[in-house]
Amino acid sequence: MVDPQITLVPASTRRAGLRGRLGLLGEAESQLEVLKAQTMAEMARRHDTAGAKKMARDVLRSSPSKAHHDVKAAERLAGLAATSEALASGEVPADHARLIARASSEGPIDERELVEAAKTQTYDELAKTVKRQQHELSGDDGQSIHDRRKQKRSARLFQSGDTGMYVLNAEFDPITGNRIAGALADKERELWRAEDPKRRRTHQQRAADALAELILHPENGRVAGVALVLVADYDASRRELVNARISNGTPLPAGELVKLACEADIFPAVSNARTQDLWLGRRRRCASDAQRIALMVRDKACVGCGADANRSFSHHIEHWKNGGKTDYPNLVTVCNDCHSDIHDRHYQVEHDRLTGMHSIVPPPEAFPDTGTDTWQPRHINSVLLN
Ligand SMILES: [Zn+2]
């Protein structure tokens, strides 16, 4: 068992700025997480899983699903020494550790490599690293992972007793999910264009309306758009397609690529970034389908926050009203929120020439940490502070 040498929240947080305080609290949270997990795993070992869940419900007053989730996560973490150690030392955040633990229950992983990645990567980056590694270690080009994900599909529609609203909850494999996201985003764009600009719906309302329209009025048809973008590299020496993936980077077994390529509504294009149709200049303001595909492949997701590319749009880096062109190098994929950051909060699009990737950075001193010595959280517990 790892001994995390609990310091919890040291007295120094009193003097730390808000940024420093948040960092210390994050470390303390990781330490508590590992202690709680070890305690639950030990309960499960001494009694059984059901006994541990019951105790979690009695002692922590957790809901049945939270107790189930926590005990399962604790049992997984108990088998992962390197992850527990990194969590206890505060080097790896709790959510990252949970991601590694879940992956370990799905098949073979290289724990050391994932822990090293978890020390520096954001949550979304780590999720991608996990997916890539699972694919590499699967031994069957990721086919078993893909089949398992398909098996796990589920949907549930129920009326909430609390609000009287209907709640739709569903999980799909990456290919089906990506196609649904594409169709939904197309419908949302159609609704957006039909709106009175002075009385816009919220994004959530528009998504709900789009979903209802697709289910209740299929006769209104699908809007023409991009259904699913698949990407693969061509290995010239072996003369075959390798490294098949969805445009968001999710690896695909080659067998699935072949199956999908036979379907009619898949866009069968090989984009060449140098072709003329990606350079539209001032001829049109909106990106073309060919540009959107090229951007999805290059950016994979919103370059600011990683939101689904289907739900994002093409932003002119040099703004259209300042004479910016609708050319591939002047366009970048951003979601609505990140778009507002650029226009309303002066965020800048940055281009890394080495990796070719774009990102969005806040203006200098966007969030100054201006000394908070006198500020104290309310309801402070002195035990935790010493
Ligand atoms: Zn974004």
mmCIF file of C-alpha atoms and ligand atoms in Angstrom:
data_model
loop_
_atom_site.group_PDB
_atom_site.id
_atom_site.type_symbol
_atom_site.label_atom_id
_atom_site.label_comp_id
_atom_site.label_asym_id
_atom_site.label_seq_id
_atom_site.Cartn_x
_atom_site.Cartn_y
_atom_site.Cartn_z
ATOM 1 C CA MET A 1 0.000 0.000 0.000
ATOM 2 C CA VAL A 2 1.315 3.437 -0.874
ATOM 3 C CA ASP A 3 1.699 5.804 2.050
ATOM 4 C CA PRO A 4 0.931 9.258 0.643
ATOM 5 C CA GLN A 5 2.438 11.125 3.659
ATOM 6 C CA ILE A 6 -0.670 13.212 4.002
ATOM 7 C CA THR A 7 -0.033 16.905 4.399
ATOM 8 C CA LEU A 8 -3.454 17.840 3.000
ATOM 9 C CA VAL A 9 -3.712 21.573 2.726
ATOM 10 C CA PRO A 10 -0.617 23.129 4.264
ATOM 11 C CA ALA A 11 -0.706 26.381 6.181
ATOM 12 C CA SER A 12 1.226 27.973 3.324
ATOM 13 C CA THR A 13 -2.003 28.149 1.281
ATOM 14 C CA ARG A 14 -2.896 31.119 3.448
ATOM 15 C CA ARG A 15 -0.054 33.047 1.894
ATOM 16 C CA ALA A 16 -0.322 31.635 -1.621
ATOM 17 C CA GLY A 17 -2.061 33.579 -4.366
ATOM 18 C CA LEU A 18 -5.248 32.097 -5.820
ATOM 19 C CA ARG A 19 -3.253 30.220 -8.467
ATOM 20 C CA GLY A 20 -0.897 28.698 -5.888
ATOM 21 C CA ARG A 21 -3.785 27.882 -3.586
ATOM 22 C CA LEU A 22 -5.634 26.052 -6.362
ATOM 23 C CA GLY A 23 -2.495 24.038 -7.153
ATOM 24 C CA LEU A 24 -2.092 22.986 -3.508
ATOM 25 C CA LEU A 25 -5.772 22.059 -3.258
ATOM 26 C CA GLY A 26 -5.426 19.943 -6.419
ATOM 27 C CA GLU A 27 -2.506 18.049 -4.853
ATOM 28 C CA ALA A 28 -4.482 17.539 -1.651
ATOM 29 C CA GLU A 29 -7.447 16.260 -3.676
ATOM 30 C CA SER A 30 -5.182 13.681 -5.375
ATOM 31 C CA GLN A 31 -3.881 12.522 -1.996
ATOM 32 C CA LEU A 32 -7.402 12.172 -0.612
ATOM 33 C CA GLU A 33 -8.483 10.308 -3.739
ATOM 34 C CA VAL A 34 -5.771 7.699 -3.352
ATOM 35 C CA LEU A 35 -6.492 7.245 0.369
ATOM 36 C CA LYS A 36 -10.206 6.866 -0.243
ATOM 37 C CA ALA A 37 -9.573 4.404 -3.072
ATOM 38 C CA GLN A 38 -7.193 2.326 -0.936
ATOM 39 C CA THR A 39 -9.708 2.209 1.911
ATOM 40 C CA MET A 40 -12.529 1.131 -0.384
ATOM 41 C CA ALA A 41 -10.383 -1.476 -2.141
ATOM 42 C CA GLU A 42 -9.381 -2.902 1.257
ATOM 43 C CA MET A 43 -13.065 -3.058 2.284
ATOM 44 C CA ALA A 44 -13.860 -4.899 -0.940
ATOM 45 C CA ARG A 45 -10.975 -7.313 -0.299
ATOM 46 C CA ARG A 46 -12.038 -8.054 3.294
ATOM 47 C CA HIS A 47 -15.758 -8.358 2.597
ATOM 48 C CA ASP A 48 -16.721 -8.206 -1.062
ATOM 49 C CA THR A 49 -17.641 -5.572 -3.646
ATOM 50 C CA ALA A 50 -21.261 -5.455 -2.489
ATOM 51 C CA GLY A 51 -20.164 -4.938 1.125
ATOM 52 C CA ALA A 52 -17.838 -2.093 0.123
ATOM 53 C CA LYS A 53 -20.627 -0.404 -1.849
ATOM 54 C CA LYS A 54 -23.008 -0.700 1.096
ATOM 55 C CA MET A 55 -20.438 0.858 3.399
ATOM 56 C CA ALA A 56 -19.851 3.717 0.950
ATOM 57 C CA ARG A 57 -23.595 4.355 0.865
ATOM 58 C CA ASP A 58 -23.918 4.239 4.673
ATOM 59 C CA VAL A 59 -20.800 6.209 5.599
ATOM 60 C CA LEU A 60 -20.472 8.678 2.716
ATOM 61 C CA ARG A 61 -24.228 8.788 2.010
ATOM 62 C CA SER A 62 -23.409 8.223 -1.679
ATOM 63 C CA SER A 63 -26.123 7.429 -4.210
ATOM 64 C CA PRO A 64 -26.127 3.771 -5.365
ATOM 65 C CA SER A 65 -24.559 4.685 -8.713
ATOM 66 C CA LYS A 66 -21.852 6.861 -7.098
ATOM 67 C CA ALA A 67 -21.002 4.075 -4.623
ATOM 68 C CA HIS A 68 -20.834 1.555 -7.471
ATOM 69 C CA HIS A 69 -18.629 3.855 -9.540
ATOM 70 C CA ASP A 70 -16.264 4.656 -6.638
ATOM 71 C CA VAL A 71 -15.762 1.048 -5.539
ATOM 72 C CA LYS A 72 -15.136 -0.115 -9.118
ATOM 73 C CA ALA A 73 -12.603 2.703 -9.611
ATOM 74 C CA ALA A 74 -10.934 1.855 -6.284
ATOM 75 C CA GLU A 75 -10.594 -1.825 -7.190
ATOM 76 C CA ARG A 76 -9.016 -0.918 -10.542
ATOM 77 C CA LEU A 77 -6.624 1.597 -8.975
ATOM 78 C CA ALA A 78 -5.529 -0.941 -6.333
ATOM 79 C CA GLY A 79 -3.945 -3.001 -9.115
ATOM 80 C CA LEU A 80 -1.984 -0.045 -10.494
ATOM 81 C CA ALA A 81 1.020 0.718 -8.258
ATOM 82 C CA ALA A 82 2.695 3.347 -10.481
ATOM 83 C CA THR A 83 -0.564 5.269 -10.963
ATOM 84 C CA SER A 84 -1.366 5.189 -7.229
ATOM 85 C CA GLU A 85 2.126 6.435 -6.413
ATOM 86 C CA ALA A 86 1.929 9.326 -8.883
ATOM 87 C CA LEU A 87 -1.538 10.201 -7.585
ATOM 88 C CA ALA A 88 -0.361 10.137 -3.964
ATOM 89 C CA SER A 89 2.567 12.442 -4.728
ATOM 90 C CA GLY A 90 0.243 14.879 -6.480
ATOM 91 C CA GLU A 91 2.058 14.499 -9.816
ATOM 92 C CA VAL A 92 -1.041 13.119 -11.544
ATOM 93 C CA PRO A 93 -4.528 14.613 -11.059
ATOM 94 C CA ALA A 94 -7.359 12.363 -9.861
ATOM 95 C CA ASP A 95 -9.290 12.451 -13.169
ATOM 96 C CA HIS A 96 -6.178 11.386 -15.097
ATOM 97 C CA ALA A 97 -5.660 8.452 -12.723
ATOM 98 C CA ARG A 98 -9.290 7.388 -13.161
ATOM 99 C CA LEU A 99 -8.840 7.438 -16.939
ATOM 100 C CA ILE A 100 -5.799 5.129 -16.694
ATOM 101 C CA ALA A 101 -7.648 2.867 -14.258
ATOM 102 C CA ARG A 102 -10.632 2.544 -16.598
ATOM 103 C CA ALA A 103 -8.367 1.772 -19.564
ATOM 104 C CA SER A 104 -6.706 -0.996 -17.534
ATOM 105 C CA SER A 105 -10.088 -2.692 -17.156
ATOM 106 C CA GLU A 106 -10.627 -2.657 -20.928
ATOM 107 C CA GLY A 107 -7.469 -4.468 -22.042
ATOM 108 C CA PRO A 108 -3.667 -4.340 -21.965
ATOM 109 C CA ILE A 109 -1.995 -0.981 -21.184
ATOM 110 C CA ASP A 110 1.580 0.217 -20.682
ATOM 111 C CA GLU A 111 1.009 1.792 -17.266
ATOM 112 C CA ARG A 112 4.451 3.451 -16.928
ATOM 113 C CA GLU A 113 4.099 5.214 -20.268
ATOM 114 C CA LEU A 114 0.598 6.448 -19.427
ATOM 115 C CA VAL A 115 1.651 7.729 -15.993
ATOM 116 C CA GLU A 116 4.539 9.667 -17.567
ATOM 117 C CA ALA A 117 2.122 11.150 -20.115
ATOM 118 C CA ALA A 118 -0.402 11.981 -17.367
ATOM 119 C CA LYS A 119 2.203 14.125 -15.568
ATOM 120 C CA THR A 120 2.313 16.684 -18.391
ATOM 121 C CA GLN A 121 -0.722 16.185 -20.644
ATOM 122 C CA THR A 122 -4.166 17.755 -20.309
ATOM 123 C CA TYR A 123 -7.096 15.397 -19.737
ATOM 124 C CA ASP A 124 -8.113 15.466 -23.412
ATOM 125 C CA GLU A 125 -4.559 14.834 -24.583
ATOM 126 C CA LEU A 126 -4.229 11.896 -22.196
ATOM 127 C CA ALA A 127 -7.544 10.447 -23.417
ATOM 128 C CA LYS A 128 -6.088 10.467 -26.937
ATOM 129 C CA THR A 129 -2.802 8.920 -25.753
ATOM 130 C CA VAL A 130 -4.791 6.160 -24.011
ATOM 131 C CA LYS A 131 -6.831 5.469 -27.158
ATOM 132 C CA ARG A 132 -3.715 5.339 -29.329
ATOM 133 C CA GLN A 133 -1.919 3.016 -26.917
ATOM 134 C CA GLN A 134 -4.907 0.696 -26.543
ATOM 135 C CA HIS A 135 -5.054 0.454 -30.324
ATOM 136 C CA GLU A 136 -1.325 -0.373 -30.582
ATOM 137 C CA LEU A 137 -1.380 -2.986 -27.809
ATOM 138 C CA SER A 138 -4.623 -4.653 -28.908
ATOM 139 C CA GLY A 139 -2.713 -7.103 -31.146
ATOM 140 C CA ASP A 140 -5.549 -7.123 -33.716
ATOM 141 C CA ASP A 141 -5.347 -3.585 -35.148
ATOM 142 C CA GLY A 142 -7.914 -2.371 -32.622
ATOM 143 C CA GLN A 143 -10.693 -4.629 -33.947
ATOM 144 C CA SER A 144 -11.478 -6.094 -30.485
ATOM 145 C CA ILE A 145 -11.627 -2.588 -28.949
ATOM 146 C CA HIS A 146 -13.949 -1.445 -31.706
ATOM 147 C CA ASP A 147 -16.185 -4.522 -31.297
ATOM 148 C CA ARG A 148 -16.344 -4.005 -27.525
ATOM 149 C CA ARG A 149 -17.338 -0.358 -27.959
ATOM 150 C CA LYS A 150 -20.086 -1.404 -30.358
ATOM 151 C CA GLN A 151 -21.328 -3.919 -27.789
ATOM 152 C CA LYS A 152 -21.495 -1.181 -25.136
ATOM 153 C CA ARG A 153 -23.940 0.981 -27.142
ATOM 154 C CA SER A 154 -27.000 2.000 -25.186
ATOM 155 C CA ALA A 155 -29.803 4.527 -25.199
ATOM 156 C CA ARG A 156 -32.399 5.406 -22.625
ATOM 157 C CA LEU A 157 -35.274 7.877 -22.805
ATOM 158 C CA PHE A 158 -37.168 8.534 -19.580
ATOM 159 C CA GLN A 159 -39.303 11.164 -17.946
ATOM 160 C CA SER A 160 -37.633 12.756 -14.953
ATOM 161 C CA GLY A 161 -39.767 12.541 -11.834
ATOM 162 C CA ASP A 162 -38.160 15.770 -10.552
ATOM 163 C CA THR A 163 -38.742 18.088 -13.507
ATOM 164 C CA GLY A 164 -41.284 16.305 -15.716
ATOM 165 C CA MET A 165 -38.840 16.747 -18.623
ATOM 166 C CA TYR A 166 -37.820 13.852 -20.852
ATOM 167 C CA VAL A 167 -34.141 12.954 -20.625
ATOM 168 C CA LEU A 168 -32.312 11.273 -23.485
ATOM 169 C CA ASN A 169 -29.123 9.480 -22.598
ATOM 170 C CA ALA A 170 -27.164 7.514 -25.167
ATOM 171 C CA GLU A 171 -23.738 6.069 -25.952
ATOM 172 C CA PHE A 172 -22.486 5.117 -29.420
ATOM 173 C CA ASP A 173 -19.311 3.645 -30.878
ATOM 174 C CA PRO A 174 -16.931 6.285 -32.352
ATOM 175 C CA ILE A 175 -18.005 5.800 -35.983
ATOM 176 C CA THR A 176 -21.769 5.888 -35.375
ATOM 177 C CA GLY A 177 -21.346 8.726 -32.874
ATOM 178 C CA ASN A 178 -19.291 10.786 -35.311
ATOM 179 C CA ARG A 179 -21.905 10.339 -38.035
ATOM 180 C CA ILE A 180 -24.738 11.326 -35.697
ATOM 181 C CA ALA A 181 -22.738 14.366 -34.558
ATOM 182 C CA GLY A 182 -22.224 15.341 -38.211
ATOM 183 C CA ALA A 183 -25.930 15.014 -39.083
ATOM 184 C CA LEU A 184 -26.957 16.921 -35.945
ATOM 185 C CA ALA A 185 -24.466 19.713 -36.631
ATOM 186 C CA ASP A 186 -25.789 20.024 -40.211
ATOM 187 C CA LYS A 187 -29.350 20.369 -38.928
ATOM 188 C CA GLU A 188 -28.214 22.943 -36.341
ATOM 189 C CA ARG A 189 -26.550 25.017 -39.055
ATOM 190 C CA GLU A 190 -29.774 24.858 -41.092
ATOM 191 C CA LEU A 191 -31.830 26.061 -38.102
ATOM 192 C CA TRP A 192 -29.253 28.783 -37.340
ATOM 193 C CA ARG A 193 -29.519 30.156 -40.892
ATOM 194 C CA ALA A 194 -33.335 30.277 -40.608
ATOM 195 C CA GLU A 195 -33.267 32.209 -37.303
ATOM 196 C CA ASP A 196 -33.990 35.878 -36.792
ATOM 197 C CA PRO A 197 -30.488 37.168 -35.822
ATOM 198 C CA LYS A 198 -32.043 39.361 -33.121
ATOM 199 C CA ARG A 199 -33.806 36.443 -31.458
ATOM 200 C CA ARG A 200 -31.372 33.564 -31.464
ATOM 201 C CA ARG A 201 -31.926 30.317 -29.536
ATOM 202 C CA THR A 202 -29.190 29.161 -27.150
ATOM 203 C CA HIS A 203 -26.830 26.455 -28.505
ATOM 204 C CA GLN A 204 -28.484 23.907 -26.231
ATOM 205 C CA GLN A 205 -31.985 24.846 -27.398
ATOM 206 C CA ARG A 206 -30.894 24.637 -31.042
ATOM 207 C CA ALA A 207 -29.323 21.206 -30.492
ATOM 208 C CA ALA A 208 -32.540 19.962 -28.846
ATOM 209 C CA ASP A 209 -34.669 21.356 -31.703
ATOM 210 C CA ALA A 210 -32.352 19.810 -34.305
ATOM 211 C CA LEU A 211 -32.576 16.392 -32.643
ATOM 212 C CA ALA A 212 -36.379 16.584 -32.411
ATOM 213 C CA GLU A 213 -36.617 17.650 -36.057
ATOM 214 C CA LEU A 214 -34.383 14.779 -37.253
ATOM 215 C CA ILE A 215 -36.444 12.209 -35.345
ATOM 216 C CA LEU A 216 -39.951 13.609 -35.840
ATOM 217 C CA HIS A 217 -39.656 15.019 -39.375
ATOM 218 C CA PRO A 218 -37.226 12.811 -41.289
ATOM 219 C CA GLU A 219 -39.184 13.722 -44.439
ATOM 220 C CA ASN A 220 -37.617 17.203 -44.245
ATOM 221 C CA GLY A 221 -34.466 15.424 -45.258
ATOM 222 C CA ARG A 222 -30.865 15.682 -44.297
ATOM 223 C CA VAL A 223 -29.057 18.815 -45.230
ATOM 224 C CA ALA A 224 -26.212 18.263 -47.645
ATOM 225 C CA GLY A 225 -22.985 18.303 -45.691
ATOM 226 C CA VAL A 226 -20.107 16.186 -44.622
ATOM 227 C CA ALA A 227 -21.210 12.782 -43.292
ATOM 228 C CA LEU A 228 -18.020 11.255 -41.968
ATOM 229 C CA VAL A 229 -14.393 12.045 -42.690
ATOM 230 C CA LEU A 230 -12.020 9.100 -42.594
ATOM 231 C CA VAL A 231 -8.274 9.551 -42.871
ATOM 232 C CA ALA A 232 -5.481 7.113 -43.654
ATOM 233 C CA ASP A 233 -1.836 7.352 -44.651
ATOM 234 C CA TYR A 234 -0.497 5.676 -47.772
ATOM 235 C CA ASP A 235 2.523 3.480 -47.197
ATOM 236 C CA ALA A 236 4.255 3.717 -50.571
ATOM 237 C CA SER A 237 6.670 0.827 -49.912
ATOM 238 C CA ARG A 238 3.900 -1.601 -48.894
ATOM 239 C CA ARG A 239 1.378 -0.008 -51.271
ATOM 240 C CA GLU A 240 -1.422 -0.017 -48.746
ATOM 241 C CA LEU A 241 -3.429 2.314 -46.533
ATOM 242 C CA VAL A 242 -2.194 2.379 -42.938
ATOM 243 C CA ASN A 243 -3.008 4.278 -39.749
ATOM 244 C CA ALA A 244 -6.744 4.550 -40.498
ATOM 245 C CA ARG A 245 -8.591 7.019 -38.260
ATOM 246 C CA ILE A 246 -11.636 9.252 -37.918
ATOM 247 C CA SER A 247 -10.818 12.920 -38.563
ATOM 248 C CA ASN A 248 -10.823 13.603 -34.798
ATOM 249 C CA GLY A 249 -7.856 11.216 -34.456
ATOM 250 C CA THR A 250 -9.681 8.125 -33.102
ATOM 251 C CA PRO A 251 -7.804 5.122 -34.547
ATOM 252 C CA LEU A 252 -9.861 2.652 -36.626
ATOM 253 C CA PRO A 253 -9.191 -0.982 -37.498
ATOM 254 C CA ALA A 254 -8.318 -1.221 -41.221
ATOM 255 C CA GLY A 255 -11.173 -3.713 -41.631
ATOM 256 C CA GLU A 256 -13.703 -1.048 -40.584
ATOM 257 C CA LEU A 257 -12.207 1.435 -43.046
ATOM 258 C CA VAL A 258 -12.748 -1.048 -45.906
ATOM 259 C CA LYS A 259 -16.337 -1.716 -44.786
ATOM 260 C CA LEU A 260 -17.141 2.003 -44.525
ATOM 261 C CA ALA A 261 -15.503 2.865 -47.842
ATOM 262 C CA CYS A 262 -18.188 0.742 -49.562
ATOM 263 C CA GLU A 263 -20.997 2.894 -48.171
ATOM 264 C CA ALA A 264 -22.382 5.518 -50.482
ATOM 265 C CA ASP A 265 -22.678 8.585 -48.267
ATOM 266 C CA ILE A 266 -19.043 8.594 -47.241
ATOM 267 C CA PHE A 267 -17.098 11.413 -48.838
ATOM 268 C CA PRO A 268 -14.447 9.530 -50.838
ATOM 269 C CA ALA A 269 -11.993 12.382 -51.318
ATOM 270 C CA VAL A 270 -8.259 12.488 -51.031
ATOM 271 C CA SER A 271 -7.582 16.083 -50.114
ATOM 272 C CA ASN A 272 -4.538 17.738 -51.464
ATOM 273 C CA ALA A 273 -3.893 20.934 -49.531
ATOM 274 C CA ARG A 274 -2.348 22.473 -52.658
ATOM 275 C CA THR A 275 -5.398 22.167 -54.895
ATOM 276 C CA GLN A 276 -7.020 25.385 -56.042
ATOM 277 C CA ASP A 277 -10.378 24.752 -54.365
ATOM 278 C CA LEU A 278 -8.830 25.340 -50.926
ATOM 279 C CA TRP A 279 -7.833 28.865 -51.955
ATOM 280 C CA LEU A 280 -11.108 30.783 -52.432
ATOM 281 C CA GLY A 281 -9.709 34.249 -51.661
ATOM 282 C CA ARG A 282 -12.415 36.927 -51.453
ATOM 283 C CA ARG A 283 -14.770 35.016 -53.765
ATOM 284 C CA ARG A 284 -16.804 33.641 -50.867
ATOM 285 C CA ARG A 285 -16.931 34.237 -47.147
ATOM 286 C CA CYS A 286 -17.986 30.790 -45.886
ATOM 287 C CA ALA A 287 -15.626 27.827 -46.081
ATOM 288 C CA SER A 288 -16.507 25.214 -48.727
ATOM 289 C CA ASP A 289 -17.110 21.533 -47.899
ATOM 290 C CA ALA A 290 -13.662 20.702 -49.308
ATOM 291 C CA GLN A 291 -12.101 23.311 -46.982
ATOM 292 C CA ARG A 292 -14.094 22.041 -44.000
ATOM 293 C CA ILE A 293 -12.830 18.508 -44.640
ATOM 294 C CA ALA A 294 -9.224 19.672 -45.003
ATOM 295 C CA LEU A 295 -9.564 21.683 -41.773
ATOM 296 C CA MET A 296 -11.120 18.750 -39.880
ATOM 297 C CA VAL A 297 -8.170 16.598 -40.910
ATOM 298 C CA ARG A 298 -5.605 19.276 -39.977
ATOM 299 C CA ASP A 299 -7.180 20.608 -36.751
ATOM 300 C CA LYS A 300 -9.094 17.445 -35.662
ATOM 301 C CA ALA A 301 -11.225 19.516 -33.220
ATOM 302 C CA CYS A 302 -11.696 23.085 -31.958
ATOM 303 C CA VAL A 303 -8.099 24.323 -31.661
ATOM 304 C CA GLY A 304 -8.976 26.169 -28.440
ATOM 305 C CA CYS A 305 -10.708 23.552 -26.309
ATOM 306 C CA GLY A 306 -10.879 20.302 -28.278
ATOM 307 C CA ALA A 307 -14.666 20.448 -28.856
ATOM 308 C CA ASP A 308 -15.970 18.181 -31.647
ATOM 309 C CA ALA A 309 -15.068 19.565 -35.096
ATOM 310 C CA ASN A 310 -18.629 18.794 -36.237
ATOM 311 C CA ARG A 311 -19.883 21.364 -33.748
ATOM 312 C CA SER A 312 -17.254 23.946 -34.692
ATOM 313 C CA PHE A 313 -16.880 26.222 -37.681
ATOM 314 C CA SER A 314 -14.156 27.844 -39.739
ATOM 315 C CA HIS A 315 -12.829 31.132 -38.380
ATOM 316 C CA HIS A 316 -10.818 33.606 -40.482
ATOM 317 C CA ILE A 317 -7.501 34.204 -38.644
ATOM 318 C CA GLU A 318 -7.130 37.546 -40.421
ATOM 319 C CA HIS A 319 -10.719 38.693 -40.037
ATOM 320 C CA TRP A 320 -12.958 38.836 -43.132
ATOM 321 C CA LYS A 321 -13.919 42.443 -42.428
ATOM 322 C CA ASN A 322 -10.204 43.390 -42.398
ATOM 323 C CA GLY A 323 -9.727 41.869 -45.835
ATOM 324 C CA GLY A 324 -8.896 38.300 -44.666
ATOM 325 C CA LYS A 325 -9.223 35.625 -47.330
ATOM 326 C CA THR A 326 -11.169 32.373 -47.346
ATOM 327 C CA ASP A 327 -7.949 30.448 -47.908
ATOM 328 C CA TYR A 328 -6.988 27.203 -46.181
ATOM 329 C CA PRO A 329 -4.012 28.727 -44.275
ATOM 330 C CA ASN A 330 -6.168 31.647 -43.059
ATOM 331 C CA LEU A 331 -8.895 29.361 -41.621
ATOM 332 C CA VAL A 332 -8.967 27.565 -38.320
ATOM 333 C CA THR A 333 -11.539 25.302 -36.584
ATOM 334 C CA VAL A 334 -13.122 26.865 -33.476
ATOM 335 C CA CYS A 335 -16.252 26.228 -31.405
ATOM 336 C CA ASN A 336 -18.718 28.959 -30.455
ATOM 337 C CA ASP A 337 -17.201 29.602 -27.019
ATOM 338 C CA CYS A 338 -13.638 29.890 -28.291
ATOM 339 C CA HIS A 339 -14.886 32.100 -31.132
ATOM 340 C CA SER A 340 -16.298 34.492 -28.502
ATOM 341 C CA ASP A 341 -12.957 34.413 -26.677
ATOM 342 C CA ILE A 342 -11.274 35.619 -29.872
ATOM 343 C CA HIS A 343 -13.797 38.320 -30.721
ATOM 344 C CA ASP A 344 -14.838 39.581 -27.279
ATOM 345 C CA ARG A 345 -11.818 38.846 -25.062
ATOM 346 C CA HIS A 346 -8.945 39.445 -27.505
ATOM 347 C CA TYR A 347 -7.610 35.881 -27.543
ATOM 348 C CA GLN A 348 -5.104 35.259 -30.350
ATOM 349 C CA VAL A 349 -4.759 32.340 -32.759
ATOM 350 C CA GLU A 350 -1.185 31.042 -32.677
ATOM 351 C CA HIS A 351 0.481 28.837 -35.252
ATOM 352 C CA ASP A 352 3.305 26.507 -34.252
ATOM 353 C CA ARG A 353 5.496 26.242 -37.358
ATOM 354 C CA LEU A 354 7.225 23.132 -36.008
ATOM 355 C CA THR A 355 4.099 21.006 -35.515
ATOM 356 C CA GLY A 356 1.859 22.884 -37.961
ATOM 357 C CA MET A 357 -0.798 23.023 -35.223
ATOM 358 C CA HIS A 358 -2.859 26.069 -34.238
ATOM 359 C CA SER A 359 -3.906 27.041 -30.717
ATOM 360 C CA ILE A 360 -5.725 29.898 -28.989
ATOM 361 C CA VAL A 361 -3.934 31.864 -26.294
ATOM 362 C CA PRO A 362 -5.300 34.498 -23.900
ATOM 363 C CA PRO A 363 -3.873 38.019 -24.142
ATOM 364 C CA PRO A 364 -0.928 38.640 -21.764
ATOM 365 C CA GLU A 365 -2.093 39.232 -18.181
ATOM 366 C CA ALA A 366 -5.621 38.061 -18.939
ATOM 367 C CA PHE A 367 -5.863 36.526 -15.463
ATOM 368 C CA PRO A 368 -3.409 38.373 -13.181
ATOM 369 C CA ASP A 369 -2.924 36.698 -9.790
ATOM 370 C CA THR A 370 -2.800 39.897 -7.804
ATOM 371 C CA GLY A 371 -1.858 38.745 -4.303
ATOM 372 C CA THR A 372 -4.694 37.532 -2.137
ATOM 373 C CA ASP A 373 -3.090 37.574 1.329
ATOM 374 C CA THR A 374 -6.167 38.978 2.969
ATOM 375 C CA TRP A 375 -8.673 36.731 1.210
ATOM 376 C CA GLN A 376 -9.823 33.597 3.024
ATOM 377 C CA PRO A 377 -12.481 31.092 1.974
ATOM 378 C CA ARG A 378 -15.502 31.030 4.260
ATOM 379 C CA HIS A 379 -16.272 28.045 6.527
ATOM 380 C CA ILE A 380 -12.603 27.227 6.738
ATOM 381 C CA ASN A 381 -11.684 24.110 8.657
ATOM 382 C CA SER A 382 -8.594 24.732 10.745
ATOM 383 C CA VAL A 383 -7.786 20.990 10.877
ATOM 384 C CA LEU A 384 -7.245 20.961 7.123
ATOM 385 C CA LEU A 385 -5.034 24.013 7.269
ATOM 386 C CA ASN A 386 -2.399 22.657 9.630
HETATM 387 ZN ZN ZN B 1 -13.487 25.636 -28.356
#
